[in-house]
Coordinates of C-alpha atoms and ligand atoms in Angstrom, one line a residue:
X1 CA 7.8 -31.5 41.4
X2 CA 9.1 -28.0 41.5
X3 CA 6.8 -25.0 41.8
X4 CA 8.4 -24.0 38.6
X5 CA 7.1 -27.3 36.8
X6 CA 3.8 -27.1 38.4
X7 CA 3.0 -23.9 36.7
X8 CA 4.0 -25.1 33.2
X9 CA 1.8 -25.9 30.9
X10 CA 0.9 -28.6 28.5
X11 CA 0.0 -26.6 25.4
X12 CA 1.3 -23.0 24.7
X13 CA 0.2 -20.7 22.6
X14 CA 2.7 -18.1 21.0
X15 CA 1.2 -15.2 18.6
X16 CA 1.6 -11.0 18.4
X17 CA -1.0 -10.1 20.5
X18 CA -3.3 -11.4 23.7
X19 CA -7.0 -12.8 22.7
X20 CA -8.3 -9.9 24.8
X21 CA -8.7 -6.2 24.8
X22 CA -8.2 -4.0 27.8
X23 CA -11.4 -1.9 28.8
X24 CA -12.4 -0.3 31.9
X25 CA -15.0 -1.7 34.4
X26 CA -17.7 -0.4 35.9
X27 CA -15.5 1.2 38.9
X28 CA -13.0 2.5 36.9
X29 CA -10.6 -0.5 37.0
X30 CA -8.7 -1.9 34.1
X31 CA -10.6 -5.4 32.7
X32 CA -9.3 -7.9 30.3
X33 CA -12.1 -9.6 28.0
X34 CA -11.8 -12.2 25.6
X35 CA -11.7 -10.8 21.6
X36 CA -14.7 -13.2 20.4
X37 CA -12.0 -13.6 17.6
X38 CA -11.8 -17.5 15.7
X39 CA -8.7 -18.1 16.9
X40 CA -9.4 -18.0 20.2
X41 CA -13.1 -19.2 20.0
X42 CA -11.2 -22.5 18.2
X43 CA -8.6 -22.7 20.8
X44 CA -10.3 -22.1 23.8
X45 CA -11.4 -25.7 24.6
X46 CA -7.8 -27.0 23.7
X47 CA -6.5 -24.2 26.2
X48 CA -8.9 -25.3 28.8
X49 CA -8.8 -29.1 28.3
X50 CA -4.5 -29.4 28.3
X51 CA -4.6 -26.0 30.8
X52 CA -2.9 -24.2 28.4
X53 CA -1.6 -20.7 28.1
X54 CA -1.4 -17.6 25.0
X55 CA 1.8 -15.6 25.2
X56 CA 1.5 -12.5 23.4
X57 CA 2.3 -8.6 23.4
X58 CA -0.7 -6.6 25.2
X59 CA -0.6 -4.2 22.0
X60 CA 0.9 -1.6 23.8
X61 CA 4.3 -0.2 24.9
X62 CA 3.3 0.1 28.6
X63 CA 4.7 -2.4 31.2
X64 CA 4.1 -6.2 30.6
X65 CA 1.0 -7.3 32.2
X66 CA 2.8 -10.7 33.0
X67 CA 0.9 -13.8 34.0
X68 CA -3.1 -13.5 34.2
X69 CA -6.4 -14.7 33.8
X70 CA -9.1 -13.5 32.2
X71 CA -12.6 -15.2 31.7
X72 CA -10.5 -18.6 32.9
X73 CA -7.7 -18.3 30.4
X74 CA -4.1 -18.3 31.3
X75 CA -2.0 -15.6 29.6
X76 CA 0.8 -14.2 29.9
X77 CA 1.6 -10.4 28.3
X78 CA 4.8 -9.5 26.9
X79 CA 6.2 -5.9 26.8
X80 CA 7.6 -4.0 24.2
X81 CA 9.8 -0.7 24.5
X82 CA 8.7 2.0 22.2
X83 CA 11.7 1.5 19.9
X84 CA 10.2 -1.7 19.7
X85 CA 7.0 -0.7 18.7
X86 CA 8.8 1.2 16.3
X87 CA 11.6 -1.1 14.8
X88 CA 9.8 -4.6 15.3
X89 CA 6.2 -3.7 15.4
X90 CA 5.6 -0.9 12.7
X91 CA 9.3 -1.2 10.8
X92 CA 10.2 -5.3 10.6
X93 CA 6.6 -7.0 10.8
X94 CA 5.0 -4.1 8.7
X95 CA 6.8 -1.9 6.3
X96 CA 9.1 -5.1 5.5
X97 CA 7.7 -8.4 6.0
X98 CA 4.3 -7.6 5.3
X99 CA 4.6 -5.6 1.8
X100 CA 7.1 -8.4 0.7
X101 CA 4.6 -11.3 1.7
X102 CA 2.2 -9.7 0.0
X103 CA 3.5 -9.6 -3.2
X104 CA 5.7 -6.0 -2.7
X105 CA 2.0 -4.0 -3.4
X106 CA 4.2 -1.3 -1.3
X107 CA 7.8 -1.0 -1.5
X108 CA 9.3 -3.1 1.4
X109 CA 11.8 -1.3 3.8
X110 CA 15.2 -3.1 4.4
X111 CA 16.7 -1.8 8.0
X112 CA 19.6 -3.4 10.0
X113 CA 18.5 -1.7 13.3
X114 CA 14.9 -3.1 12.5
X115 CA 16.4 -6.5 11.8
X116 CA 18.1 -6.6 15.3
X117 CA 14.5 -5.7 16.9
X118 CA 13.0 -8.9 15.4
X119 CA 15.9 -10.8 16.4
X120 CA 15.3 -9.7 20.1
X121 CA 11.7 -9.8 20.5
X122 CA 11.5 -13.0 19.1
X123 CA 14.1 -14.2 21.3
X124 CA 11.8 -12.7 24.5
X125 CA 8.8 -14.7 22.9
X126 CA 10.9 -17.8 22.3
X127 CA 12.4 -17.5 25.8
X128 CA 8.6 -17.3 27.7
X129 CA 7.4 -20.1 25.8
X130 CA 10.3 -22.7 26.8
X131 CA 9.7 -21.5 30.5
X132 CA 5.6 -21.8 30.3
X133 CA 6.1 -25.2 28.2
X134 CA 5.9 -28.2 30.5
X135 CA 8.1 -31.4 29.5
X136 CA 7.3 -32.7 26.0
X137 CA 4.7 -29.5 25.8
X138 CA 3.2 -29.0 22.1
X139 CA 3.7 -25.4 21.5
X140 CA 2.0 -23.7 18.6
X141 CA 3.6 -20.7 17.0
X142 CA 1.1 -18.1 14.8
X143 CA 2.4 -15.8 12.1
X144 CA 5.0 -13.7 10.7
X145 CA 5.8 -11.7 13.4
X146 CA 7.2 -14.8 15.1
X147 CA 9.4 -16.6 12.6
X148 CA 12.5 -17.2 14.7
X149 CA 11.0 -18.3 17.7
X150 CA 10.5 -21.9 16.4
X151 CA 14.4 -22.3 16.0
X152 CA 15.0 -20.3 19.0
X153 CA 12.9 -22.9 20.9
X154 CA 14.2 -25.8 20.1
X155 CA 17.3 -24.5 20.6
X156 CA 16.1 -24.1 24.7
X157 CA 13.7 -26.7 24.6
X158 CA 14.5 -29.7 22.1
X159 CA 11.5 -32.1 23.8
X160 CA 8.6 -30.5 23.0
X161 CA 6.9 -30.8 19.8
X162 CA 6.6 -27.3 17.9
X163 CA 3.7 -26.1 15.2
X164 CA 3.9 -23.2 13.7
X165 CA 1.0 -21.4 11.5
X166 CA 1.8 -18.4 9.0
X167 CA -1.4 -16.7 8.6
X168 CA -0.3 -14.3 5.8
X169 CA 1.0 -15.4 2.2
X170 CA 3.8 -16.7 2.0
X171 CA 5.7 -15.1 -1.4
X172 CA 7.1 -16.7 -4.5
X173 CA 11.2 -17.3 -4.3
X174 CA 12.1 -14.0 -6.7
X175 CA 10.1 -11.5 -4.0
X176 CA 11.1 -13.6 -1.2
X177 CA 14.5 -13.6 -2.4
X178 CA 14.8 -9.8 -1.3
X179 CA 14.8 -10.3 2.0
X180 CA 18.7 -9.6 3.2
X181 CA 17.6 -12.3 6.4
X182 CA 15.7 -14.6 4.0
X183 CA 18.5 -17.7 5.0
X184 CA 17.6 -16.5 9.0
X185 CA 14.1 -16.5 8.2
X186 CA 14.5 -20.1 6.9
X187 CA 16.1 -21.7 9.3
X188 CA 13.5 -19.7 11.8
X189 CA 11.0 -21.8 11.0
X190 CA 12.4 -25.1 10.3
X191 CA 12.9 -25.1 14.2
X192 CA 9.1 -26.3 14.0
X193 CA 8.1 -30.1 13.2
X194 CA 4.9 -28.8 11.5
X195 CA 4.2 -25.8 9.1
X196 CA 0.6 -24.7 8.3
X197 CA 0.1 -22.1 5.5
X198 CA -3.2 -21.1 4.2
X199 CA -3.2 -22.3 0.4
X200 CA -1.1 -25.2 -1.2
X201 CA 0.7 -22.7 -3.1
X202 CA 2.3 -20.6 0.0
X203 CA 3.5 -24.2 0.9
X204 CA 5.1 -24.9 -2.5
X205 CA 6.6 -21.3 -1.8
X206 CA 8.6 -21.5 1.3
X207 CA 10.0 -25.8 0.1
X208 CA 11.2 -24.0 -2.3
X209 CA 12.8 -21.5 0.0
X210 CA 14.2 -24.1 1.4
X211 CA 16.2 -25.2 -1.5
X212 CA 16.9 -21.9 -3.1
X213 CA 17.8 -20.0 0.2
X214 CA 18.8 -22.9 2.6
X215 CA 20.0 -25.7 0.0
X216 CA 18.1 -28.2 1.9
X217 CA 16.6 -31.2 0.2
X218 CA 13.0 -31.5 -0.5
X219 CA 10.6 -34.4 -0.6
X220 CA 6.7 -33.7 -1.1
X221 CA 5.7 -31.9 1.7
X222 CA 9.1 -32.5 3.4
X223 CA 12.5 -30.9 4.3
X224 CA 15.3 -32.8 5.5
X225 CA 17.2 -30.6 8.0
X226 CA 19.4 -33.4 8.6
X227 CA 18.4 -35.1 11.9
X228 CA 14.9 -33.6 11.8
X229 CA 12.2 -34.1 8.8
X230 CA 9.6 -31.0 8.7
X231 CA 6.4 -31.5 6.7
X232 CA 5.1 -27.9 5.0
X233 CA 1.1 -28.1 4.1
X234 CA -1.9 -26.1 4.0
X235 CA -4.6 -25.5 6.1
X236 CA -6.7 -23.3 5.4
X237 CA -8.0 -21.7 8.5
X238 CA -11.8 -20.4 9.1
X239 CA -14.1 -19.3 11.4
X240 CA -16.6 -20.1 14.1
X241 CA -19.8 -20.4 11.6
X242 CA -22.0 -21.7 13.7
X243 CA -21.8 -19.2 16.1
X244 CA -22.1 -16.4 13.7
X245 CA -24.9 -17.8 12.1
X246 CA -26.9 -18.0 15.6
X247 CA -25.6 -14.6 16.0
X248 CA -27.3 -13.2 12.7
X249 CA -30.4 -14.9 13.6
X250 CA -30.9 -13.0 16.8
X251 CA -33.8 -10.6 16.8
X252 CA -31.5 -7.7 17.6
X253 CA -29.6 -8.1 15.3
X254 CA -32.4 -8.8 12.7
X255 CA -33.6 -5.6 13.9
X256 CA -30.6 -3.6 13.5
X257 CA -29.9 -5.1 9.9
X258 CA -33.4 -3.4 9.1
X259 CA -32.7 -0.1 10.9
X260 CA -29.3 0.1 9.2
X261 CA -31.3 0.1 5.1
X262 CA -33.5 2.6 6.9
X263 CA -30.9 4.9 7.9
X264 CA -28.9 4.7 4.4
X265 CA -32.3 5.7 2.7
X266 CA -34.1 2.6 2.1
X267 CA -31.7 1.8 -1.5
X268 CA -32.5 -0.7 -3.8
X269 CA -29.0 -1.9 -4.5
X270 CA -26.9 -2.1 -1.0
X271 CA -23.3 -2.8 -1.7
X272 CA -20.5 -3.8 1.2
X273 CA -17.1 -3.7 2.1
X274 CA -15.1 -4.4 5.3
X275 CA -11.8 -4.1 5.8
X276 CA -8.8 -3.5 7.9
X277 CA -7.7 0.2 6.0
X278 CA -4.9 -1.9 4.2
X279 CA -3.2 -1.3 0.9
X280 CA -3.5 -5.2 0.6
X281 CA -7.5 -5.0 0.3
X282 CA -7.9 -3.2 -2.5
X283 CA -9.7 -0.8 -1.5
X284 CA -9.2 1.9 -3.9
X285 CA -9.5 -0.8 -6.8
X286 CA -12.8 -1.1 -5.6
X287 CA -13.8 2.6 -5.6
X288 CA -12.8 3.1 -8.5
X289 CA -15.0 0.4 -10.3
X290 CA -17.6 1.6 -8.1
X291 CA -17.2 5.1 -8.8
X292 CA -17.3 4.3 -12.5
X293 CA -20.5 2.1 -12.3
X294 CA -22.2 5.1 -10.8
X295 CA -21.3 7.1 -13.0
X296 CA -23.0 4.9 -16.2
X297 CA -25.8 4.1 -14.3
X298 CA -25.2 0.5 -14.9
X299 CA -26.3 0.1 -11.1
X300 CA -29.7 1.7 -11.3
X301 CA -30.8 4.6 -9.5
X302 CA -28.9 5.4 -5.8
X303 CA -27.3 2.7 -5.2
X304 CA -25.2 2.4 -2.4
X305 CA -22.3 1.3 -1.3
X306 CA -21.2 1.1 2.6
X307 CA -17.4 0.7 3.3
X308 CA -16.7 0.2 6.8
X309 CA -12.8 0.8 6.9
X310 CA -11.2 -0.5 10.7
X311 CA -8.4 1.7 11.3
X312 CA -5.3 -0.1 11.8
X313 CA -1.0 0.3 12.1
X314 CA -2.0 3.7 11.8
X315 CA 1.7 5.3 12.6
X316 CA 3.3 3.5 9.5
X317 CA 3.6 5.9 6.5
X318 CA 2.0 3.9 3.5
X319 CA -0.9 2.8 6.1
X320 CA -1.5 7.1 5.9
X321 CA -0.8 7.7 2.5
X322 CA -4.1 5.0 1.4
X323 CA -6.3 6.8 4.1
X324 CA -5.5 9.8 2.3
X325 CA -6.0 8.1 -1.5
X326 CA -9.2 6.3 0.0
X327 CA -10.6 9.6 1.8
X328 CA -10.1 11.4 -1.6
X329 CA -11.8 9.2 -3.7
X330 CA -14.9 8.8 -1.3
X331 CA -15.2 12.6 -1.5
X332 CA -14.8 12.6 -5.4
X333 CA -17.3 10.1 -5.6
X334 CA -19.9 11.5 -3.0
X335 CA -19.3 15.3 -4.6
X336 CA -19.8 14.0 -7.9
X337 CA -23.0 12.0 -7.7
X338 CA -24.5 12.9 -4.2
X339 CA -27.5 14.6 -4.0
X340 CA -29.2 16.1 -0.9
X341 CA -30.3 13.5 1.2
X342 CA -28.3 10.6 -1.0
X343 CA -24.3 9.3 -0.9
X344 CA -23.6 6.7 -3.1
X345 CA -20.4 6.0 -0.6
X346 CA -20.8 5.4 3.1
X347 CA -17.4 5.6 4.5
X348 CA -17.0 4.3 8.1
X349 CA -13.5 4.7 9.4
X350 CA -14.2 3.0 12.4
X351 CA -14.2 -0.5 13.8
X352 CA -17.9 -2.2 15.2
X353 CA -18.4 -5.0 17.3
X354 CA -19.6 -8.5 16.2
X355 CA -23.4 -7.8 16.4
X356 CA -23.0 -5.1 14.3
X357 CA -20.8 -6.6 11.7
X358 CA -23.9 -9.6 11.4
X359 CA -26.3 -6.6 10.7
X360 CA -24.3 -5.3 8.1
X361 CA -23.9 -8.4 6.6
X362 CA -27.7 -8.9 6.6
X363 CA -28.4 -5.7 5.1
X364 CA -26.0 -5.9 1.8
X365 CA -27.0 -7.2 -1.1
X366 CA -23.9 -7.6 -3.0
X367 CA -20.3 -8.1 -0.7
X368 CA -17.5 -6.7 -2.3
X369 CA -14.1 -8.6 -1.2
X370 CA -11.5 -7.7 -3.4
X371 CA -7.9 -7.7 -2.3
X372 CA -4.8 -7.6 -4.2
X373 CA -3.8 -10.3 -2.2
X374 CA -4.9 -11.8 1.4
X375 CA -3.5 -15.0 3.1
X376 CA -7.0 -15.9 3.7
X377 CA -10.1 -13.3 3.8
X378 CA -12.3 -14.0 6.7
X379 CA -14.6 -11.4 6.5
X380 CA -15.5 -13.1 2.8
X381 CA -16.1 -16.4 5.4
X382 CA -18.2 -14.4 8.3
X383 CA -20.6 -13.2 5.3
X384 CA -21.2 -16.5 4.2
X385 CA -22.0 -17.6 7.7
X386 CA -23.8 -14.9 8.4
X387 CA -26.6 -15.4 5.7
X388 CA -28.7 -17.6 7.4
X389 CA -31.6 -16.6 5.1
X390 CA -29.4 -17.9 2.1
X391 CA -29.6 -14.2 0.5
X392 CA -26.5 -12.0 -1.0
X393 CA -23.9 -12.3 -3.3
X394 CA -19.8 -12.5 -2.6
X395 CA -17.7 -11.4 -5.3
X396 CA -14.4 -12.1 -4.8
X397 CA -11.0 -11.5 -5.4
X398 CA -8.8 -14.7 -6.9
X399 CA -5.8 -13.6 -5.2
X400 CA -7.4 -14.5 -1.8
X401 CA -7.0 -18.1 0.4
X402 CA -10.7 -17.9 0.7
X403 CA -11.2 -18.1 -3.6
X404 CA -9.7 -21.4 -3.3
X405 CA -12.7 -22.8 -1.0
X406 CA -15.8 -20.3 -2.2
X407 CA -16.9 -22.2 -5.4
X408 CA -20.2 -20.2 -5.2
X409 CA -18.8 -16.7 -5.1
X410 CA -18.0 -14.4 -8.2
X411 CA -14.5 -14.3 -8.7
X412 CA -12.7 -10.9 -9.8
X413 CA -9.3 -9.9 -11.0
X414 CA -9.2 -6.4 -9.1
X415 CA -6.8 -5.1 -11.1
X416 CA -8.6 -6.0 -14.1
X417 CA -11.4 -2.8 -13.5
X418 CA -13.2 -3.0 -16.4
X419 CA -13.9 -7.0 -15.5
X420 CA -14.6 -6.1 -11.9
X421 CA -17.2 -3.4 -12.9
X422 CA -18.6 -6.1 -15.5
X423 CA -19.0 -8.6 -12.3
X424 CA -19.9 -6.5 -9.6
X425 CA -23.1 -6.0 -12.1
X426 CA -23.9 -9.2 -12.5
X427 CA -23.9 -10.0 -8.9
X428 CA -26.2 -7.4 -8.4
X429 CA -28.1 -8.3 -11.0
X430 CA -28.4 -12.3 -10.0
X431 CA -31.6 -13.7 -10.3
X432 CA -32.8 -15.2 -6.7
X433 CA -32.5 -18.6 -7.4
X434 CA -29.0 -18.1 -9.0
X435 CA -28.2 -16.5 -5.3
X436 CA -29.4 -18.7 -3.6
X437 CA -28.0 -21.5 -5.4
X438 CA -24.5 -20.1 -4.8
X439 CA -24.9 -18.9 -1.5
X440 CA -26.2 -23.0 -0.3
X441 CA -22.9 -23.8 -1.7
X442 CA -20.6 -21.8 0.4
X443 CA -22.6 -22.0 2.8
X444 CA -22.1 -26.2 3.3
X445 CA -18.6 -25.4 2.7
X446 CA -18.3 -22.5 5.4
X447 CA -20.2 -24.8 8.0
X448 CA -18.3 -27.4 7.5
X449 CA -15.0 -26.3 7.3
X450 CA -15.0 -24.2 10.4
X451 CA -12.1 -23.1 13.3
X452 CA -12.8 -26.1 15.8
X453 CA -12.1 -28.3 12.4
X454 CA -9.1 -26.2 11.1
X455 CA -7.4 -25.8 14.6
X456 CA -8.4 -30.2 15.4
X457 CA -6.7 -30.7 11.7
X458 CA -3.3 -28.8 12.9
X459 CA -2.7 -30.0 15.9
X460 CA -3.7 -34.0 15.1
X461 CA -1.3 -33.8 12.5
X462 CA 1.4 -32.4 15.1
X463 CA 0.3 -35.0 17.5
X464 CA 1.7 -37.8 15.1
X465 CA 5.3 -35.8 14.9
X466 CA 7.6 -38.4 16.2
X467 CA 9.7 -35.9 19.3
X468 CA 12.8 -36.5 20.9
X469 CA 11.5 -39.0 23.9
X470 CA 8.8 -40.4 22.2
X471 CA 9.7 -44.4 21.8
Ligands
LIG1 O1 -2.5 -12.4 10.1 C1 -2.6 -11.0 9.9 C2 -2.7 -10.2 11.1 O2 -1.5 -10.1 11.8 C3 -3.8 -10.7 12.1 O3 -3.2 -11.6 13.0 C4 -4.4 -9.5 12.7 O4 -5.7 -9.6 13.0 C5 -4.2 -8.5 11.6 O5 -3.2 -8.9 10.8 C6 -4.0 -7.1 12.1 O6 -2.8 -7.0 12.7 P1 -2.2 -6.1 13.8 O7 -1.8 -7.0 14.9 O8 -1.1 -5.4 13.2 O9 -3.3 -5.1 14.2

C-alpha cells in the first residue's frame, strides 16, 4: 500500500468550519482545542473508532493550517482568500442562501461573482475529501455551505458511500424557486446516497425540488437519478444531554447560577434568551412583547429579562442593521422603565462558555425561544437538559425543528405579539406542578433523543446504501 493510501481515512468528515478554536498557550504558542460542541461530542467516537478525519475552513482568511491533530483528532484546515470570505462566506452562504432558507425574513442577494465563489470552494472541499477518503470511505457532508460537494465527489470518487446533513431549513418550492442556481443546487446534493434534514417537512421540500427544479421522479422518500436511488428523510439532530445535565449539576456551576440572581438584583420573575444576534431568532419580536408586558405590569414588579446575544457574521450588512434595531430597543426599554439600581433588559453582546451558559440556564425562570424560523433550536434542547432540578418553563416558537419534539413547551407564533405577550405570562405564571409536569416531559424526550443517537441513526441508515462494489 502506498503512503498515500495509508494516510486515508475510513470516515470523513466535511462541514464549514474545524471542531476547534485557536487560542494561545501558556508560552505564547498557537493551540487548537476541541469546541465542546454536539457535533463533535457525537462524532468523536466514530472519528476515533474508523480513524477518521473533519475537513473544514479554520474560520479565518489566513493560510491553511493543513493536516493536524488536536486532543487526538485528525483534521485537516482549508483556506479561504479574503474574496472568499467575502463572496462565499459572507455573500453566497449568508446574504443568499441563508435569508432564502429561511423563509426570505431578509431580502436574499443574487450575485454571479458570489455564485462562482461557491462553485470553487466547494470544489476545494470536494477535492480534500476524495484525497483523505480511503477506498469505499463513508463520507458525511454537513450543511448549506457545502451543497455541491456531494456531486463533486462522486464525480472523483464514485466508491464511497456519501451522507449529507442540511442543518438549516430547507424552503418551500416558491422561495426556493428564486434561487438562479436552484437546478445546480439540486443536482449538488443528489451526489449523496443519503439526505438528512431536520423536520419531515424540509424533506418534503427539497423531493419536491427535485421534481419542480430537476424533473426527477419521486417515490416516498426517494428520487430516482437514473442509475442511483437517493432517499431524503429527517433527523432531527440534538445534543449531548447527558453531559449537560452533569455539567449543571456541578457545584460551580450551582454556585454561579445563584451568584448570577444575586448580581441582577435578586428579581422575582427572571426571563432568558440566547441567541446567535440573527434576524432569524426573533429577537426584536421578543422585545417588543417584552417591552409591552412591562409596560402593563402584567409581569409583576422588576422583572427581568437577560438576553445574551453571541455576536456573529458581523461584516454582513443586515447582521448590523438588527444589532442596531436590537441595541435601540434595549435602550427604549431600559430608559423607559429602569430605575436606579433596576434594568428590566440585560443585554449581553457577548458569547460565554459552556459552564456559564448551564448557570444561566439554572437561574431563569421562564426561557424565551422564539424564532421566526430555525432548522432546529438547540439552545431550546440545552435548557431542557440543563434543568436537572425539573424547574423552568420553555416557550417556544412553532416555526422551530425543536417544536416538533418539545410536547411540554409553550408554543408561540412570534409574530402573533399580542399571543406571545398572552403566553409568555402564563409561563411565568405556571403553577409548580404544571412546570414540572412539562418540564419531565421534555426532559425524557431530550435524554433520549440525544447526539450519539441522532449521529448512530444517520450513519446506520447510510451503512445499508447499497455502493458501487458492494456485492
Ligand atoms: O447550521 C447553522 C450554522 O452554520 C451552524 O453550523 C453554526 O454553528 C452557526 O450556523 C453559525 O454559523 P457561522 O459558521 O456562520 O458562524
Amino acid at each position: 500500500m502506498s503512503s498515500q493510501r495509508e494516510s486515508q481515512h475510513s470516515f470523513v468528515v466535511v462541514a464549514g468550519r474545524l471542531p476547534v478554536d485557536r487560542t494561545e498557550g501558556p508560552d505564547g504558542q498557537q493551540e487548537w482545542r476541541t469546541s465542546p460542541g454536539g457535533l463533535v461530542t457525537a462524532l468523536e467516537p466514530v472519528m476515533r473508532d474508523a480513524g477518521g478525519v473533519w475537513i473544514g475552513w479554520s474560520g479565518d482568511a489566513g493560510p491553511a493550517p493543513g493536516a493536524f491533530e488536536a486532543d487526538g483528532l485528525h483534521l485537516i484546515g482549508l483556506s479561504l482568500s479574503e474574496t472568499e470570505v467575502r463572496r462565499f462566506y459572507e455573500g453566497f452562504c449568508n446574504a443568499t442562501l441563508w435569508p432564502l432558507y429561511h423563509d426570505v425574513i431578509a431580502v436574499p442577494q443574487f450575485h454571479r461573482s458570489w455564485w462562482e465563489a461557491y462553485v470553487a470552494v466547494n470544489r476545494r472541499f470536494a477535492a480534500a475529501a476524495a484525497e483523505q477518503a480511503a477506498p469505499g470511505a463513508t463520507v458525511w457532508v454537513h450543511d448549506y455551505q457545502l451543497q455541491l460537494v456531494p456531486k463533486m465527489l462522486r464525480e472523483q470518487r464514485d466508491d464511497v458511500r456519501i451522507g449529507f446533513f442540511n442543518h438549516i431549513p430547507f424552503p418551500g418550492y416558491e422561495i426556493f424557486a428564486q434561487l438562479p442556481w436552484r437546478r445546480q443546487v439540486v443536482e449538488g446534493l443528489l451526489g449523496a446516497d443519503l439526505l438528512g434534514f431536520q423536520r419531515r417537512a424540509d424533506a418534503t421540500n427539497f423531493l419536491r425540488a427535485c421534481r419542480r427544479a430537476v424533473g426527477l421522479a419521486t417515490k416516498g422518500s426517494t428520487v430516482r437519478t437514473g442509475a442511483r436511488d437517493v432517499t431524503a428523510a429527517a433527523f432531527p439532530i440534538s445534543i449531548d444531554s447527558a453531559g449537560l445535565t452533569e455539567l449543571a449539576q456541578r457545584e460551580d456551576v450551582l454556585k454561579r447560577s445563584k451568584q448570577i440572581r444575586e448580581a441582577i438584583g435578586e428579581p422575582r420573575l427572571v426571563l432568558l434568551g440566547v441567541d446567535r444576534l440573527d434576524y432569524t431568532k426573533g429577537i426584536l419580536h421578543r422585545l417588543r412583547a417584552y417591552g409591552e408586558l412591562v409596560d402593563s405590569g402584567r409581569l409583576g414588579p422588576q422583572a427581568v429579562l437577560v438576553q445574551v446575544a453571541s455576536p456573529s457574521r458581523e461584516r454582513v450588512e443586515a447582521y448590523q442593521t438588527l444589532r442596531d434595531e436590537v441595541e435601540a430597543m434595549v435602550g427604549r426599554i431600559n430608559g423607559q422603565h429602569g430605575e436606579l439600581g433596576y434594568a428590566p433588559v440585560h443585554y449581553l453582546h457577548q458569547s460565554f462558555p459552556r459552564e456559564e451558559m448551564a448557570a444561566m440556564y439554572l437561574a431563569a425562570d421562564v426561557m424565551l425561544v422564539t424564532p421566526l424560523r430555525d432548522g432546529m433550536n438547540l439552545v431550546a434542547k440545552e435548557y431542557v437538559a440543563a434543568r436537572y432540578d425539573e424547574g423552568g418553563t420553555l416557550v417556544l416558537s412553532e416555526f422551530t425543528g425543536a417544536a416538533d419534539e418539545l410536547a411540554g413547551a409553550y408554543l408561540v407564533n412570534p409574530h402573533d405579539i399580542e399571543g406571545m405577550k398572552n403566553i409568555i405570562v402564563q409561563a411565568a405564571m405556571a403553577s409548580p406542578a404544571e412546570a414540572r409536569r412539562r418540564m419531565r416531559a421534555m426532559r425524557r424526550r431530550v435524554g433520549e433523543h440525544d447526539v450519539a443517537r441522532w449521529a448512530a441513526g444517520f450513519l446506520d441508515t447510510l451503512s445499508q446504501v447499497p455502493v458501487s462494489g458492494d456485492s
